[in-house]
Amino acid sequence: MAMKLAILISGWLFIFTSFNAVMGASNCNYQKLKVKLEKVFDTANGKLKIATLQVTKKNQDPVIAFFQDNRQVFCRADYDTTPVDARATTAILFEDHAFIAFSTDGGSNQKTSFARFTKKGWQKSYGKGGGPKASVILKIDLKNGNVLAGTYLTARKKDGKTNSLSVEAIKKSGNNLLIEAKSWYSPLKTNGKPFNCAGKSPFDYSVEIDYDLNKAISATAKNCK
């Protein structure tokens, strides 16, 4: 939010405007980008915009920007810039940070991949294989766009390779996050082992995770045990 300070000097009234948020280390100007699939999340503290950049014909990268009083606080398009296809999908905002979900169709050992943020997460990597769209949750500081914590969210096939998991919503659940998702066979229990599910994919899946994204508190999946 903006704050105004008025100072009277030699009969002249000078008005200065300051902002609670500090300008972040932006690597982009959101207004000049040609974004796709934009979603906007409004709060009393500001406006978060998540979107996708078409980098090449086959590759997309996510872009996140936060605004206060129509002024860009930060714009970041460097969360994952690998050849892996990645997109921002949904988010939830708190007073000074946001939890943002991303889709990703593979893992990467490159220094610019999501994996650099998930080393302490509940699920630390994409896992085996590539192609299915798994998800990543990042906790992001709204002052500068820096990542505070992260975890992958994946499902697992019978052969041990990663399967698709799509985050539908992120909600607050006491002192934890409740992630609602669609999971293909098979969603994971809190111990990282797959559920035994009956019927066809996808399955309705809910997992409760702590705010540091390094521990799953509970997990349930329809038609799974």
CSV table of C-alpha atoms in Angstrom, one decimal:
chain,number,residue,atom,x,y,z
A,1,MET,CA,0.0,0.0,0.0
A,2,ALA,CA,1.2,3.6,-0.7
A,3,MET,CA,2.0,6.0,2.1
A,4,LYS,CA,2.2,9.8,1.5
A,5,LEU,CA,4.4,12.3,3.4
A,6,ALA,CA,3.8,16.0,3.1
A,7,ILE,CA,6.5,18.5,4.0
A,8,LEU,CA,6.2,22.3,3.9
A,9,ILE,CA,9.4,24.1,2.8
A,10,SER,CA,9.6,27.8,2.3
A,11,GLY,CA,5.9,28.0,1.5
A,12,TRP,CA,5.9,25.1,-0.9
A,13,LEU,CA,4.2,21.9,-0.1
A,14,PHE,CA,6.1,18.8,-1.3
A,15,ILE,CA,4.3,15.4,-1.3
A,16,PHE,CA,6.4,12.2,-1.3
A,17,THR,CA,5.0,8.7,-1.9
A,18,SER,CA,6.5,5.6,-0.5
A,19,PHE,CA,5.5,1.9,-0.7
A,20,ASN,CA,5.5,-0.8,1.9
A,21,ALA,CA,7.1,-3.2,-0.5
A,22,VAL,CA,10.7,-2.7,-1.7
A,23,MET,CA,11.4,-3.0,-5.4
A,24,GLY,CA,12.4,-6.5,-6.2
A,25,ALA,CA,15.3,-7.8,-8.2
A,26,SER,CA,13.2,-8.0,-11.4
A,27,ASN,CA,14.6,-9.6,-14.5
A,28,CYS,CA,11.6,-8.5,-16.7
A,29,ASN,CA,9.1,-5.7,-17.3
A,30,TYR,CA,5.7,-7.5,-17.2
A,31,GLN,CA,3.9,-4.9,-19.2
A,32,LYS,CA,6.2,-5.4,-22.2
A,33,LEU,CA,6.0,-9.2,-22.2
A,34,LYS,CA,3.7,-11.1,-24.5
A,35,VAL,CA,2.2,-13.5,-22.0
A,36,LYS,CA,-0.3,-16.3,-22.3
A,37,LEU,CA,-2.7,-18.0,-19.9
A,38,GLU,CA,-2.6,-15.0,-17.5
A,39,LYS,CA,-4.4,-15.3,-14.1
A,40,VAL,CA,-4.7,-12.4,-11.7
A,41,PHE,CA,-5.1,-12.7,-7.9
A,42,ASP,CA,-6.2,-9.6,-6.0
A,43,THR,CA,-5.6,-8.9,-2.3
A,44,ALA,CA,-5.7,-5.8,-0.1
A,45,ASN,CA,-1.9,-5.8,-0.2
A,46,GLY,CA,-1.5,-5.9,-4.0
A,47,LYS,CA,-2.1,-7.8,-7.2
A,48,LEU,CA,-0.3,-11.0,-8.3
A,49,LYS,CA,-0.1,-12.0,-11.9
A,50,ILE,CA,0.9,-15.4,-13.1
A,51,ALA,CA,1.3,-16.3,-16.7
A,52,THR,CA,3.3,-18.2,-19.3
A,53,LEU,CA,5.9,-17.1,-21.9
A,54,GLN,CA,6.2,-18.9,-25.2
A,55,VAL,CA,10.0,-19.2,-25.4
A,56,THR,CA,10.1,-21.5,-28.5
A,57,LYS,CA,7.6,-23.5,-30.4
A,58,LYS,CA,8.0,-26.4,-28.0
A,59,ASN,CA,9.0,-24.7,-24.8
A,60,GLN,CA,7.2,-22.5,-22.3
A,61,ASP,CA,8.5,-20.8,-19.1
A,62,PRO,CA,6.4,-19.3,-16.2
A,63,VAL,CA,6.5,-15.6,-15.3
A,64,ILE,CA,5.3,-14.1,-12.0
A,65,ALA,CA,4.8,-10.4,-11.3
A,66,PHE,CA,3.5,-8.5,-8.2
A,67,PHE,CA,2.0,-5.0,-8.3
A,68,GLN,CA,1.1,-2.4,-5.6
A,69,ASP,CA,-1.0,0.6,-6.6
A,70,ASN,CA,-0.4,-0.3,-10.3
A,71,ARG,CA,3.4,-0.2,-9.7
A,72,GLN,CA,5.5,-3.2,-10.5
A,73,VAL,CA,7.2,-4.5,-7.3
A,74,PHE,CA,8.9,-7.4,-9.1
A,75,CYS,CA,8.7,-9.4,-12.3
A,76,ARG,CA,10.5,-12.8,-12.5
A,77,ALA,CA,10.7,-15.1,-15.5
A,78,ASP,CA,13.7,-17.1,-14.2
A,79,TYR,CA,12.1,-19.7,-11.9
A,80,ASP,CA,12.7,-22.4,-14.5
A,81,THR,CA,14.4,-21.6,-17.9
A,82,THR,CA,15.4,-25.1,-18.9
A,83,PRO,CA,14.1,-26.9,-22.0
A,84,VAL,CA,11.5,-28.5,-19.8
A,85,ASP,CA,8.0,-27.2,-20.5
A,86,ALA,CA,6.8,-25.3,-17.4
A,87,ARG,CA,3.8,-23.1,-16.6
A,88,ALA,CA,2.3,-21.2,-13.7
A,89,THR,CA,-1.1,-22.6,-12.9
A,90,THR,CA,-2.6,-21.3,-9.7
A,91,ALA,CA,-1.7,-19.4,-6.5
A,92,ILE,CA,-2.8,-18.3,-3.0
A,93,LEU,CA,-1.6,-15.1,-1.4
A,94,PHE,CA,-0.8,-14.3,2.2
A,95,GLU,CA,0.2,-10.9,3.7
A,96,ASP,CA,3.9,-11.0,2.6
A,97,HIS,CA,4.3,-14.2,0.6
A,98,ALA,CA,2.5,-16.4,-2.0
A,99,PHE,CA,2.3,-20.1,-2.7
A,100,ILE,CA,2.3,-20.7,-6.5
A,101,ALA,CA,1.7,-23.9,-8.4
A,102,PHE,CA,3.5,-24.7,-11.6
A,103,SER,CA,3.3,-27.6,-14.1
A,104,THR,CA,6.4,-29.3,-15.4
A,105,ASP,CA,6.8,-32.2,-17.9
A,106,GLY,CA,10.2,-33.3,-16.8
A,107,GLY,CA,13.2,-32.9,-14.4
A,108,SER,CA,16.5,-31.2,-15.0
A,109,ASN,CA,19.9,-31.0,-13.4
A,110,GLN,CA,20.5,-27.6,-14.9
A,111,LYS,CA,21.2,-24.7,-12.5
A,112,THR,CA,18.1,-22.8,-13.7
A,113,SER,CA,15.6,-25.6,-13.0
A,114,PHE,CA,12.9,-25.8,-10.3
A,115,ALA,CA,15.1,-28.4,-8.5
A,116,ARG,CA,17.4,-25.7,-7.0
A,117,PHE,CA,14.4,-24.7,-4.9
A,118,THR,CA,13.2,-28.1,-3.8
A,119,LYS,CA,16.3,-29.6,-2.1
A,120,LYS,CA,14.6,-29.5,1.3
A,121,GLY,CA,11.1,-30.1,0.0
A,122,TRP,CA,8.7,-33.1,0.7
A,123,GLN,CA,9.4,-34.3,-2.8
A,124,LYS,CA,12.8,-33.1,-3.9
A,125,SER,CA,12.8,-33.9,-7.6
A,126,TYR,CA,10.6,-34.8,-10.6
A,127,GLY,CA,11.6,-38.4,-10.3
A,128,LYS,CA,12.2,-40.9,-13.0
A,129,GLY,CA,11.2,-40.5,-16.7
A,130,GLY,CA,9.7,-37.5,-18.4
A,131,GLY,CA,6.7,-36.4,-20.4
A,132,PRO,CA,3.9,-36.6,-17.8
A,133,LYS,CA,3.0,-33.2,-16.3
A,134,ALA,CA,3.8,-33.2,-12.6
A,135,SER,CA,3.6,-30.1,-10.3
A,136,VAL,CA,5.8,-27.8,-8.3
A,137,ILE,CA,4.8,-25.6,-5.4
A,138,LEU,CA,7.0,-22.6,-4.5
A,139,LYS,CA,6.7,-20.2,-1.6
A,140,ILE,CA,7.6,-16.8,-2.9
A,141,ASP,CA,8.5,-13.6,-1.0
A,142,LEU,CA,6.2,-10.8,-2.3
A,143,LYS,CA,8.8,-8.1,-1.6
A,144,ASN,CA,11.2,-9.4,-4.3
A,145,GLY,CA,10.0,-12.6,-5.8
A,146,ASN,CA,12.7,-14.7,-4.1
A,147,VAL,CA,11.9,-18.3,-3.4
A,148,LEU,CA,11.6,-19.2,0.3
A,149,ALA,CA,10.8,-23.0,-0.1
A,150,GLY,CA,9.6,-25.5,-2.7
A,151,THR,CA,8.5,-29.0,-3.3
A,152,TYR,CA,7.6,-31.2,-6.3
A,153,LEU,CA,4.2,-33.0,-6.3
A,154,THR,CA,4.2,-36.1,-8.4
A,155,ALA,CA,2.4,-39.4,-8.9
A,156,ARG,CA,4.0,-42.7,-9.7
A,157,LYS,CA,3.4,-45.4,-12.3
A,158,LYS,CA,3.6,-49.1,-11.6
A,159,ASP,CA,7.1,-49.1,-13.2
A,160,GLY,CA,8.3,-46.5,-10.8
A,161,LYS,CA,8.4,-43.6,-13.3
A,162,THR,CA,6.7,-40.3,-12.6
A,163,ASN,CA,3.1,-39.8,-13.6
A,164,SER,CA,0.9,-36.6,-14.0
A,165,LEU,CA,-0.4,-34.6,-11.1
A,166,SER,CA,-2.3,-31.3,-11.7
A,167,VAL,CA,-3.0,-28.9,-8.9
A,168,GLU,CA,-6.6,-27.6,-8.9
A,169,ALA,CA,-6.5,-25.4,-5.9
A,170,ILE,CA,-4.3,-24.3,-2.9
A,171,LYS,CA,-6.1,-23.5,0.3
A,172,LYS,CA,-5.2,-22.6,3.9
A,173,SER,CA,-5.8,-25.3,6.4
A,174,GLY,CA,-4.9,-24.1,9.9
A,175,ASN,CA,-1.1,-23.7,9.9
A,176,ASN,CA,-0.8,-25.8,6.8
A,177,LEU,CA,-1.6,-25.8,3.1
A,178,LEU,CA,-4.3,-28.0,1.6
A,179,ILE,CA,-3.5,-28.9,-2.0
A,180,GLU,CA,-6.4,-30.2,-4.1
A,181,ALA,CA,-5.3,-32.0,-7.3
A,182,LYS,CA,-6.1,-34.5,-10.0
A,183,SER,CA,-3.6,-37.4,-9.9
A,184,TRP,CA,-3.0,-40.1,-12.4
A,185,TYR,CA,-2.1,-43.6,-11.2
A,186,SER,CA,-0.9,-43.5,-8.5
A,187,PRO,CA,-1.0,-40.6,-6.0
A,188,LEU,CA,1.5,-40.7,-3.1
A,189,LYS,CA,1.0,-41.2,0.6
A,190,THR,CA,2.7,-39.0,3.2
A,191,ASN,CA,5.6,-41.5,3.3
A,192,GLY,CA,6.2,-41.1,-0.4
A,193,LYS,CA,4.8,-44.6,-1.3
A,194,PRO,CA,2.0,-44.9,-3.9
A,195,PHE,CA,-1.6,-45.5,-3.0
A,196,ASN,CA,-3.3,-48.6,-4.3
A,197,CYS,CA,-6.2,-47.2,-6.4
A,198,ALA,CA,-9.1,-48.8,-8.1
A,199,GLY,CA,-10.7,-47.4,-11.3
A,200,LYS,CA,-9.6,-45.1,-14.0
A,201,SER,CA,-7.3,-42.0,-13.7
A,202,PRO,CA,-7.4,-39.3,-12.7
A,203,PHE,CA,-8.2,-39.6,-9.0
A,204,ASP,CA,-9.2,-36.7,-6.7
A,205,TYR,CA,-6.3,-36.2,-4.4
A,206,SER,CA,-5.8,-34.0,-1.4
A,207,VAL,CA,-2.5,-33.5,0.5
A,208,GLU,CA,-1.9,-31.3,3.5
A,209,ILE,CA,1.6,-29.8,3.6
A,210,ASP,CA,3.4,-27.6,6.2
A,211,TYR,CA,4.2,-24.0,5.2
A,212,ASP,CA,7.9,-24.8,4.7
A,213,LEU,CA,6.8,-27.4,2.1
A,214,ASN,CA,9.1,-30.1,3.6
A,215,LYS,CA,6.5,-32.3,5.3
A,216,ALA,CA,3.2,-33.9,4.3
A,217,ILE,CA,0.8,-34.0,7.2
A,218,SER,CA,-2.0,-36.0,5.6
A,219,ALA,CA,-3.0,-37.4,2.1
A,220,THR,CA,-6.2,-38.8,0.8
A,221,ALA,CA,-7.3,-40.0,-2.7
A,222,LYS,CA,-10.7,-41.1,-3.9
A,223,ASN,CA,-11.0,-44.9,-4.5
A,224,CYS,CA,-7.5,-45.3,-3.1
A,225,LYS,CA,-6.1,-46.9,0.0
